[in-house]
Short mmCIF file of C-alpha atoms in Angstrom, two decimals:
data_model
loop_
_atom_site.label_atom_id
_atom_site.label_comp_id
_atom_site.label_asym_id
_atom_site.label_seq_id
_atom_site.Cartn_x
_atom_site.Cartn_y
_atom_site.Cartn_z
CA MET A 1281 -53.17 117.38 29.13
CA VAL A 1282 -54.92 115.20 25.77
CA ASN A 1283 -58.78 116.17 25.11
CA SER A 1284 -60.56 113.21 23.38
CA PRO A 1285 -64.40 113.97 23.14
CA TYR A 1286 -65.20 110.39 21.80
CA ALA A 1287 -65.21 106.97 23.30
CA TYR A 1288 -63.61 104.47 21.33
CA GLN A 1289 -64.77 100.77 20.87
CA LEU A 1290 -63.73 97.57 19.35
CA ALA A 1291 -65.39 94.87 17.67
CA LEU A 1292 -63.50 91.55 18.02
CA TYR A 1293 -63.69 88.57 14.90
CA THR A 1294 -62.18 85.36 14.48
CA ALA A 1295 -60.38 84.72 11.24
CA ASP A 1296 -63.62 83.81 9.70
CA TRP A 1297 -65.28 87.21 10.92
CA VAL A 1298 -67.36 85.56 13.36
CA ALA A 1299 -68.44 88.16 16.17
CA LEU A 1300 -66.33 87.40 19.18
CA GLY A 1301 -67.69 90.23 21.08
CA ARG A 1302 -66.73 94.11 21.87
CA ALA A 1303 -64.68 95.95 24.28
CA VAL A 1304 -64.58 99.49 25.30
CA LEU A 1305 -61.05 101.05 24.99
CA ARG A 1306 -59.60 102.99 27.80
CA VAL A 1307 -57.02 104.37 25.23
CA ASP A 1308 -53.82 105.98 26.40
CA TRP A 1309 -53.35 108.87 24.33
CA GLU A 1310 -49.95 110.08 25.89
CA PRO A 1311 -47.79 108.41 23.69
CA ALA A 1312 -49.47 109.81 20.63
CA ARG A 1313 -49.34 113.12 22.08
CA GLU A 1314 -45.75 112.58 22.78
CA TRP A 1315 -44.93 111.20 19.55
CA THR A 1316 -46.78 114.42 17.71
CA ARG A 1317 -44.26 116.64 20.19
CA PHE A 1318 -41.24 114.70 19.18
CA THR A 1319 -41.85 114.72 15.56
CA ALA A 1320 -42.18 118.42 15.68
CA VAL A 1321 -39.12 118.92 17.69
CA ARG A 1322 -37.04 116.59 15.37
CA SER A 1323 -38.11 118.39 12.16
CA GLY A 1324 -37.43 121.76 13.90
CA ARG A 1325 -41.18 122.79 14.08
CA LEU A 1326 -40.77 123.09 18.19
CA PRO A 1327 -37.88 123.70 20.22
CA ALA A 1328 -36.79 120.90 22.17
CA THR A 1329 -38.31 122.79 25.58
CA ALA A 1330 -41.67 122.55 24.06
CA VAL A 1331 -43.44 120.04 26.56
CA ASP A 1332 -46.33 121.50 28.09
CA LEU A 1333 -48.58 120.85 24.89
CA GLU A 1334 -52.24 120.85 25.06
CA ALA A 1335 -53.55 118.12 22.83
CA ALA A 1336 -56.84 117.40 21.29
CA VAL A 1337 -57.55 113.98 19.58
CA ALA A 1338 -60.02 113.67 16.93
CA PRO A 1339 -61.17 110.52 15.06
CA ILE A 1340 -60.42 110.11 11.32
CA TRP A 1341 -63.18 108.05 9.70
CA HIS A 1342 -62.69 105.09 7.49
CA PRO A 1343 -62.42 106.05 3.85
CA ARG A 1344 -64.98 103.56 2.45
CA ALA A 1345 -66.99 102.65 5.75
CA GLY A 1346 -67.30 106.09 7.04
CA GLU A 1347 -68.50 106.99 10.66
CA PRO A 1348 -68.39 105.54 13.27
CA TYR A 1349 -65.70 103.22 11.75
CA VAL A 1350 -62.24 104.41 12.80
CA GLY A 1351 -59.23 104.51 10.25
CA GLY A 1352 -56.85 106.61 12.22
CA PHE A 1353 -56.98 109.76 14.51
CA CYS A 1354 -55.18 113.20 14.62
CA VAL A 1355 -53.50 114.75 17.53
CA ALA A 1356 -53.47 118.63 17.26
CA ALA A 1357 -50.83 119.87 19.93
CA ALA A 1358 -50.69 123.58 20.74
CA PHE A 1359 -47.67 125.13 21.87
CA ASP A 1360 -47.36 128.92 22.23
CA ARG A 1361 -48.76 130.03 19.06
CA CYS A 1362 -48.07 127.04 17.27
CA THR A 1363 -49.87 124.23 16.46
CA VAL A 1364 -48.49 121.10 15.39
CA GLU A 1365 -50.43 117.80 14.10
CA HIS A 1366 -49.94 114.17 13.54
CA VAL A 1367 -51.83 111.64 11.99
CA PHE A 1368 -52.20 108.07 13.38
CA ASP A 1369 -53.42 104.97 11.65
CA ALA A 1370 -55.46 102.31 13.54
CA GLY A 1371 -52.06 100.24 14.40
CA TYR A 1372 -52.01 102.50 17.48
CA PHE A 1373 -54.97 100.40 18.96
CA ALA A 1374 -53.26 96.78 18.08
CA GLY A 1375 -51.88 96.39 21.82
CA LEU A 1376 -55.64 97.45 23.02
CA ALA A 1377 -56.81 94.89 20.88
CA GLU A 1378 -54.46 91.93 21.70
CA ARG A 1379 -55.26 92.78 25.30
CA ALA A 1380 -59.04 92.51 24.89
CA LEU A 1381 -58.72 89.15 23.07
CA GLU A 1382 -56.95 87.70 26.07
CA THR A 1383 -59.58 89.09 28.46
CA LEU A 1384 -62.21 87.61 26.09
CA ALA A 1385 -60.41 84.28 25.86
CA LYS A 1386 -60.07 84.23 29.62
CA ARG A 1387 -63.95 84.82 29.75
CA LYS A 1388 -64.76 82.45 27.36
CA GLY A 1389 -62.21 79.78 28.96
CA VAL A 1390 -60.24 79.25 26.09
CA GLU A 1391 -56.33 79.59 26.22
CA THR A 1392 -56.08 81.69 22.98
CA LEU A 1393 -58.14 83.56 20.23
CA ASP A 1394 -55.49 84.23 17.51
CA THR A 1395 -55.73 85.33 14.05
CA ALA A 1396 -58.70 87.79 14.77
CA HIS A 1397 -59.83 90.62 13.42
CA TYR A 1398 -60.87 94.18 15.05
CA ILE A 1399 -62.64 97.14 14.03
CA THR A 1400 -62.36 100.32 15.97
CA THR A 1401 -65.38 102.61 16.37
CA ALA A 1402 -65.73 105.98 17.91
CA TYR A 1403 -69.15 107.54 19.28
CA PRO A 1404 -69.10 111.17 20.56
CA ALA A 1405 -69.16 111.15 24.34
CA PRO A 1406 -69.58 114.65 25.54
CA GLY A 1407 -68.78 113.58 29.01
CA THR A 1408 -65.17 112.72 28.50
CA ALA A 1409 -64.92 116.65 27.52
CA SER A 1410 -65.82 117.88 30.64
CA PRO A 1411 -63.19 118.66 33.30
CA ALA A 1412 -62.21 115.89 35.72
CA ALA A 1413 -62.25 116.74 39.43
CA ARG A 1414 -60.17 119.67 40.35
CA PRO A 1415 -56.92 119.11 41.30
CA MET A 1416 -55.72 119.62 44.68
CA PHE A 1417 -52.45 121.63 43.44
CA VAL A 1418 -51.23 122.95 39.88
CA ALA A 1419 -48.47 120.93 37.97
CA CYS A 1420 -46.89 122.55 35.24
CA GLU A 1421 -45.00 120.59 32.93
CA THR A 1422 -41.33 122.09 32.62
CA ALA A 1423 -38.48 120.97 30.30
CA PRO A 1424 -36.43 118.68 31.44
CA ASP A 1425 -32.60 118.61 31.64
CA LEU A 1426 -31.94 117.64 28.23
CA THR A 1427 -29.99 119.41 25.82
CA LEU A 1428 -29.70 118.56 22.46
CA GLN A 1429 -26.03 118.28 21.64
CA ASN A 1430 -24.55 119.02 18.64
CA GLY A 1431 -23.28 115.86 16.54
CA SER A 1432 -22.23 114.92 12.91
CA LEU A 1433 -24.61 112.19 11.56
CA ASP A 1434 -21.96 111.45 8.52
CA GLU A 1435 -19.29 111.03 11.36
CA ILE A 1436 -20.67 108.76 13.39
CA THR A 1437 -22.20 106.77 10.31
CA ALA A 1438 -18.43 106.33 9.10
CA ARG A 1439 -17.57 104.16 12.24
CA ALA A 1440 -20.98 102.17 12.63
CA THR A 1441 -21.99 98.91 11.46
CA PRO A 1442 -25.90 98.55 11.09
CA ASP A 1443 -27.56 95.97 13.01
CA GLY A 1444 -31.19 95.01 12.51
CA GLU A 1445 -33.64 96.11 10.09
CA ALA A 1446 -33.77 99.87 9.99
CA THR A 1447 -37.14 101.27 9.10
CA PRO A 1448 -37.31 104.70 7.55
CA GLY A 1449 -38.47 107.33 9.89
CA ASP A 1450 -36.71 105.92 12.76
CA VAL A 1451 -34.32 108.23 14.91
CA PRO A 1452 -30.81 106.50 14.06
CA VAL A 1453 -29.64 104.98 17.22
CA PHE A 1454 -25.69 104.15 17.75
CA LEU A 1455 -24.63 101.58 20.69
CA PRO A 1456 -20.94 100.75 21.21
CA GLU A 1457 -19.75 97.41 20.72
CA ARG A 1458 -18.07 97.54 24.19
CA VAL A 1459 -21.56 98.41 25.84
CA LEU A 1460 -22.97 95.32 24.14
CA ASP A 1461 -20.23 93.26 25.38
CA GLU A 1462 -20.67 94.48 28.79
CA LEU A 1463 -24.26 93.48 28.76
CA ALA A 1464 -23.37 89.87 27.29
CA GLU A 1465 -21.20 89.68 30.45
CA LEU A 1466 -23.66 90.97 32.91
CA THR A 1467 -26.08 88.64 31.29
CA GLY A 1468 -23.86 85.45 31.30
CA ALA A 1469 -22.97 86.32 35.02
CA ALA A 1470 -26.48 86.51 36.12
CA GLY A 1471 -27.12 82.65 34.95
CA GLU A 1472 -30.76 81.78 35.19
CA ARG A 1473 -31.93 85.01 36.46
CA GLU A 1474 -32.66 88.20 34.71
CA THR A 1475 -30.77 91.17 35.12
CA GLY A 1476 -30.74 94.71 33.58
CA GLY A 1477 -29.86 98.13 33.73
CA VAL A 1478 -30.23 101.80 32.52
CA LEU A 1479 -28.73 103.07 28.92
CA ILE A 1480 -27.46 106.47 29.13
CA GLY A 1481 -26.06 108.83 26.54
CA HIS A 1482 -26.90 111.83 24.51
CA LEU A 1483 -29.39 113.09 22.20
CA ARG A 1484 -27.86 114.75 19.56
CA ARG A 1485 -28.80 116.92 16.56
CA ASP A 1486 -26.98 117.36 13.24
CA SER A 1487 -27.97 120.87 12.23
CA ALA A 1488 -26.57 120.52 8.62
CA ARG A 1489 -28.66 117.31 8.06
CA ARG A 1490 -31.79 118.64 10.16
CA GLU A 1491 -31.81 115.32 12.12
CA VAL A 1492 -31.85 113.97 15.61
CA PHE A 1493 -29.81 110.92 16.70
CA THR A 1494 -29.22 109.07 19.87
CA GLU A 1495 -25.70 107.69 21.08
CA VAL A 1496 -25.71 105.54 23.90
CA THR A 1497 -22.41 106.14 25.79
CA ALA A 1498 -22.62 103.66 28.59
CA GLN A 1499 -24.74 101.31 30.80
CA ILE A 1500 -25.60 101.56 34.34
CA PRO A 1501 -25.94 98.09 36.01
CA ALA A 1502 -29.17 98.08 37.98
CA ARG A 1503 -28.43 97.13 41.82
CA HIS A 1504 -30.85 96.43 44.59
CA THR A 1505 -33.10 94.74 42.18
CA GLU A 1506 -35.38 91.29 42.74
CA ALA A 1507 -34.67 88.87 40.26
CA SER A 1508 -36.11 85.71 39.13
CA SER A 1509 -35.84 83.72 35.78
CA THR A 1510 -38.82 85.54 34.64
CA ARG A 1511 -39.16 88.72 36.44
CA LEU A 1512 -36.80 91.49 37.34
CA THR A 1513 -37.83 94.20 39.50
CA PHE A 1514 -36.71 97.49 39.37
CA THR A 1515 -37.39 99.13 43.21
CA ALA A 1516 -37.15 102.78 44.44
CA GLU A 1517 -33.48 101.98 45.58
CA THR A 1518 -32.04 101.13 42.08
CA TRP A 1519 -33.41 104.34 40.55
CA THR A 1520 -31.77 105.92 43.13
CA GLU A 1521 -28.44 104.53 42.51
CA VAL A 1522 -28.43 104.79 38.74
CA ARG A 1523 -29.37 108.69 39.35
CA SER A 1524 -26.51 108.94 41.65
CA ALA A 1525 -24.32 106.95 39.25
CA LEU A 1526 -25.09 109.33 36.35
CA ALA A 1527 -24.79 112.66 38.21
CA LEU A 1528 -21.25 111.31 39.30
CA ARG A 1529 -20.01 110.86 35.92
CA GLY A 1530 -20.92 114.59 35.42
CA ARG A 1531 -20.94 114.37 31.56
CA GLY A 1532 -24.32 115.61 31.03
CA GLU A 1533 -25.58 112.45 29.99
CA VAL A 1534 -29.09 111.57 30.11
CA MET A 1535 -31.01 108.20 30.83
CA LEU A 1536 -32.11 107.07 27.20
CA GLY A 1537 -33.43 103.98 27.96
CA TRP A 1538 -32.83 100.56 29.56
CA TRP A 1539 -31.81 96.73 29.18
CA HIS A 1540 -32.65 93.49 30.67
CA SER A 1541 -32.01 89.94 29.85
CA HIS A 1542 -34.22 86.84 28.96
CA PRO A 1543 -32.71 83.57 30.15
CA VAL A 1544 -34.19 81.87 27.14
CA GLU A 1545 -31.96 78.97 27.41
CA ALA A 1546 -33.27 78.08 31.25
CA TRP A 1547 -36.83 78.80 30.15
CA ARG A 1548 -36.56 76.32 27.61
CA LYS A 1549 -35.07 73.51 30.18
CA GLY A 1550 -37.36 70.56 30.26
CA CYS A 1551 -39.88 72.40 28.28
CA GLN A 1552 -42.67 70.29 26.55
CA ALA A 1553 -44.43 71.31 23.45
CA ALA A 1554 -47.57 72.20 25.28
CA ASP A 1555 -45.70 74.31 27.84
CA GLY A 1556 -46.47 78.01 28.58
CA PRO A 1557 -45.41 81.02 27.01
CA ALA A 1558 -42.12 81.41 28.66
CA CYS A 1559 -40.93 77.97 26.90
CA GLN A 1560 -42.07 78.74 23.71
CA ALA A 1561 -40.36 82.16 23.73
CA GLY A 1562 -37.98 82.93 21.00
CA ALA A 1563 -35.28 85.91 21.24
CA GLY A 1564 -36.13 89.56 21.47
CA PHE A 1565 -39.65 90.24 22.67
CA LEU A 1566 -41.22 92.69 25.16
CA SER A 1567 -43.52 91.13 27.66
CA LEU A 1568 -46.96 93.14 28.73
CA ASP A 1569 -44.49 94.05 32.00
CA ASP A 1570 -41.74 95.35 29.88
CA ARG A 1571 -44.13 97.83 27.94
CA ALA A 1572 -45.53 98.88 30.89
CA LEU A 1573 -42.38 99.64 32.47
CA HIS A 1574 -41.40 101.36 29.29
CA ARG A 1575 -44.39 103.43 29.46
CA ALA A 1576 -44.04 104.47 32.95
CA VAL A 1577 -40.51 104.98 33.14
CA PHE A 1578 -39.19 105.82 29.52
CA PRO A 1579 -42.44 107.65 27.90
CA ARG A 1580 -40.17 110.39 25.53
CA ALA A 1581 -40.31 109.35 22.07
CA TYR A 1582 -36.64 108.52 22.14
CA SER A 1583 -36.46 106.30 24.79
CA LEU A 1584 -35.06 102.57 24.44
CA ALA A 1585 -35.65 99.30 25.61
CA LEU A 1586 -32.72 96.52 24.87
CA VAL A 1587 -33.38 92.79 25.55
CA VAL A 1588 -30.59 90.80 25.71
CA SER A 1589 -31.74 87.06 25.28
CA ASN A 1590 -29.29 84.34 26.56
CA THR A 1591 -30.32 81.49 24.11
CA GLY A 1592 -27.36 79.16 24.82
CA PRO A 1593 -23.40 78.93 24.52
CA GLY A 1594 -21.78 82.30 22.37
CA ARG A 1595 -22.89 85.59 22.28
CA PRO A 1596 -26.27 86.57 23.29
CA ALA A 1597 -28.79 87.95 20.79
CA PHE A 1598 -29.82 91.76 21.26
CA ALA A 1599 -33.14 93.20 20.28
CA LEU A 1600 -33.81 96.98 20.40
CA PHE A 1601 -37.22 98.45 20.72
CA GLY A 1602 -38.48 102.35 20.86
CA TRP A 1603 -41.42 104.37 20.08
CA ARG A 1604 -42.70 104.41 16.82
CA GLU A 1605 -45.79 106.23 15.81
CA GLY A 1606 -46.90 106.35 19.50
CA VAL A 1607 -46.54 102.58 19.68
CA ILE A 1608 -43.44 100.32 21.23
CA ALA A 1609 -41.95 98.41 18.00
CA ARG A 1610 -38.79 96.50 17.47
CA ARG A 1611 -36.06 98.58 15.52
CA GLY A 1612 -32.67 98.66 13.97
CA PHE A 1613 -29.75 100.28 15.53
CA SER A 1614 -25.86 100.60 14.25
CA THR A 1615 -23.01 99.24 16.43
CA LEU A 1616 -19.87 101.72 17.25
CA ASP A 1617 -16.79 99.90 17.28
CA THR A 1618 -14.50 100.58 20.33
CA THR A 1619 -11.68 103.12 19.88
CA PRO A 1620 -8.95 103.01 22.17
CA ASP A 1621 -10.05 106.08 23.77
CA GLU A 1622 -13.18 104.44 25.04
CA CYS A 1623 -11.23 101.91 26.98
CA SER A 1624 -10.98 104.37 29.59
CA ASP A 1625 -14.58 105.75 29.12
CA ARG A 1626 -16.35 102.92 31.27
CA PRO A 1627 -18.20 103.72 34.24
CA SER A 1628 -15.42 104.02 37.14
CA PRO A 1629 -15.82 101.46 39.84
CA GLU A 1630 -16.61 104.56 41.99
CA ALA A 1631 -19.50 105.76 39.94
CA VAL A 1632 -21.18 102.23 40.19
CA PRO A 1633 -20.04 100.63 43.59
CA ASP A 1634 -19.26 97.11 43.31
CA ARG A 1635 -20.01 96.89 39.67
CA PRO A 1636 -18.52 93.79 37.74
CA ARG A 1637 -14.89 94.89 36.86
CA HIS A 1638 -14.11 93.88 33.20
CA GLU A 1639 -10.84 92.18 32.42
CA ARG A 1640 -10.35 93.61 29.02
CA CYS A 1641 -11.32 96.24 26.71
CA ARG A 1642 -12.00 94.59 23.55
CA ALA A 1643 -10.59 96.96 20.72
CA LYS A 1644 -12.38 95.01 17.90
CA ARG A 1645 -14.36 92.18 18.08
CA ARG A 1646 -15.22 91.00 14.64
CA MET B 1056 -44.21 129.70 55.25
CA ASN B 1057 -48.13 129.49 54.22
CA THR B 1058 -50.95 131.42 53.81
CA LYS B 1059 -54.54 130.23 54.06
CA GLY B 1060 -53.06 126.50 54.25
CA VAL B 1061 -51.59 126.79 51.04
CA LEU B 1062 -47.71 126.48 51.00
CA ASP B 1063 -46.25 129.33 49.65
CA LEU B 1064 -43.21 127.71 47.77
CA ALA B 1065 -43.00 125.83 44.52
CA LEU B 1066 -41.68 122.31 44.18
CA GLU B 1067 -40.27 120.63 41.19
CA ALA B 1068 -41.05 116.97 40.68
CA SER B 1069 -39.77 114.47 37.87
CA ASP B 1070 -40.01 110.77 37.03
CA VAL B 1071 -37.52 108.60 37.70
CA SER B 1072 -35.79 109.30 34.46
CA GLY B 1073 -35.70 112.77 34.62
CA GLN B 1074 -37.74 112.99 31.03
CA LYS B 1075 -40.75 114.25 32.57
CA THR B 1076 -40.45 117.14 35.05
CA VAL B 1077 -43.24 119.36 36.46
CA SER B 1078 -43.55 122.46 38.58
CA VAL B 1079 -45.85 122.34 41.38
CA SER B 1080 -47.79 125.14 43.00
CA GLY B 1081 -50.64 125.75 45.14
CA LEU B 1082 -50.16 122.81 47.36
CA PRO B 1083 -52.11 122.69 50.79
CA ALA B 1084 -49.69 122.49 53.65
CA ASP B 1085 -51.71 119.67 55.28
CA ALA B 1086 -51.90 117.61 52.19
CA THR B 1087 -50.04 114.39 52.70
CA VAL B 1088 -46.94 112.85 50.67
CA GLY B 1089 -49.30 110.15 49.69
CA GLU B 1090 -51.86 112.66 48.23
CA LEU B 1091 -49.33 114.55 46.69
CA VAL B 1092 -47.76 111.57 44.94
CA GLN B 1093 -51.53 110.75 43.58
CA GLY B 1094 -52.04 114.09 42.11
CA LEU B 1095 -48.48 113.97 40.60
CA LEU B 1096 -49.37 110.49 39.01
CA ALA B 1097 -52.46 111.98 37.37
CA GLN B 1098 -51.12 115.21 36.30
CA MET B 1099 -47.67 113.78 34.54
CA ASN B 1100 -49.88 110.86 33.10
CA LEU B 1101 -48.22 108.49 34.73
CA PRO B 1102 -49.49 104.66 34.99
CA GLN B 1103 -51.13 104.11 38.37
CA ASN B 1104 -51.92 100.60 37.94
CA ASP B 1105 -49.73 97.53 36.59
CA VAL B 1106 -50.77 95.38 33.73
CA GLY B 1107 -52.71 93.51 36.29
CA GLY B 1108 -54.80 96.38 37.39
CA ASN B 1109 -53.14 96.48 40.81
CA PRO B 1110 -51.61 99.72 42.10
CA MET B 1111 -48.06 100.76 41.22
CA THR B 1112 -45.98 101.64 44.41
CA TYR B 1113 -44.16 105.01 43.66
CA HIS B 1114 -42.11 106.55 46.31
CA ALA B 1115 -41.41 110.10 46.53
CA ARG B 1116 -37.58 110.67 47.11
CA LEU B 1117 -36.62 114.27 48.51
CA GLU B 1118 -33.48 115.06 46.73
CA ARG B 1119 -32.22 117.62 49.51
CA GLU B 1120 -32.44 115.14 52.14
CA GLY B 1121 -31.48 112.08 49.96
CA ARG B 1122 -34.53 109.95 51.72
CA HIS B 1123 -37.71 108.43 50.67
CA LEU B 1124 -40.78 110.32 51.95
CA HIS B 1125 -43.42 108.51 53.89
CA ALA B 1126 -46.77 108.83 52.40
CA SER B 1127 -48.27 109.82 55.66
CA GLU B 1128 -45.90 112.88 56.24
CA ARG B 1129 -47.38 116.29 55.78
CA VAL B 1130 -46.05 118.46 52.66
CA GLY B 1131 -45.86 121.53 54.61
CA ASP B 1132 -43.41 119.79 57.52
CA VAL B 1133 -41.13 118.42 54.80
CA PHE B 1134 -40.87 121.02 51.64
CA GLN B 1135 -38.86 123.76 51.44
CA ALA B 1136 -38.37 126.34 48.44
CA GLY B 1137 -36.70 125.14 45.44
CA ASP B 1138 -37.19 120.99 46.58
CA ARG B 1139 -37.11 118.55 43.99
CA VAL B 1140 -38.86 115.52 44.66
CA VAL B 1141 -38.54 112.48 42.35
CA LEU B 1142 -41.30 109.74 41.91
CA GLN B 1143 -39.20 106.34 41.94
CA PRO B 1144 -41.53 103.28 41.37
CA ASN B 1145 -41.13 99.67 42.04
CA ILE B 1146 -41.67 98.11 38.68
CA ASN B 1147 -41.20 94.83 37.01
CA ALA B 1148 -39.87 93.45 33.81
CA GLY B 1149 -40.63 90.21 32.37
#
């Protein structure tokens, strides 16, 4: 539960600081609470089992403008007798500002209102602190089946190749080349339709380095989906099969995230300069739907979303996203060369019925 | 099985990724599975609407029986002690 006794608003302006309008924010504080929790777990201040945290959000006033202008906010989360805090900047509201701008643009009958500024304000709202309607039953969060397995960051880094820009503070992520090969193959096979799946593996802790890192071990293709060139629906049956495949592997892996493809080449076919966003899209972005899926299904701070963009002949482009300061952001990762042992480490056909068989296990692509 | 209309058992409920798990108690026996799901979404802080503001569809899968429960089923009729239910959404990527 997150207690926030303030109501937040956005004031929107054009690039020339002409006022566009105001928007009342319905802030989703859960990612901030989770980031606060995970940061404390990562640094060893909380055990990995600490999940049921009561959190309180307090605005931090802008250093020059003062109240009610928000420069950031602080989340204080309590577990057992321990309280951990984390300070967020106003960038947390950027996504909400984008949405508010879109709504405003629709209302004004224009396509976009870009290069705009926004200012966040907060006002005491005693009503928000009062308890909501009494729930029908009690639901207490319990620790999921997640164990931080031991691992050596130095050892895994020694056989890894950085890919993409690394941002200080991000949890290191390692993706095997053979998994990327599989994704490229599945993306190619899907043609002009989107396809996707789930990334599985381990969250590991290097006790010596006091650091946590993520090792993807395999991917499970999503079946029973409904796919078009611009949409991929993961159905209840999709999740049932993914969970079954994960259990059948029996290696203690957990769902670390998901992946899906963007058939960018197909989107661009016949595009005119003035066509819509799908035509203009480049490689490597998450749509609003993608972000909503990530929030709904992969809310933990270590969760990943990988976009495979099929932009033309040759290898597709990979873009990895993850949570950073409670916001979904693009991030770097490292690839792991395939070792001979890993040639037999793919999900067996029995584990994923009818999954595409790959003809070879590349020992090393580059 | 129940006293004063409240199920005398605890359930475990999780999101589809297994990343969020809750222990559920004090469940009215005559509550429907649909009411259970809506209550869980709120208490687990899971989104109830998609980006267009439309209600999202979540199915409750009873692991013991390996089936999706119907929203109109009564919890007192379907659950046993130690049962685990998984909330599985129909959800779009774009």
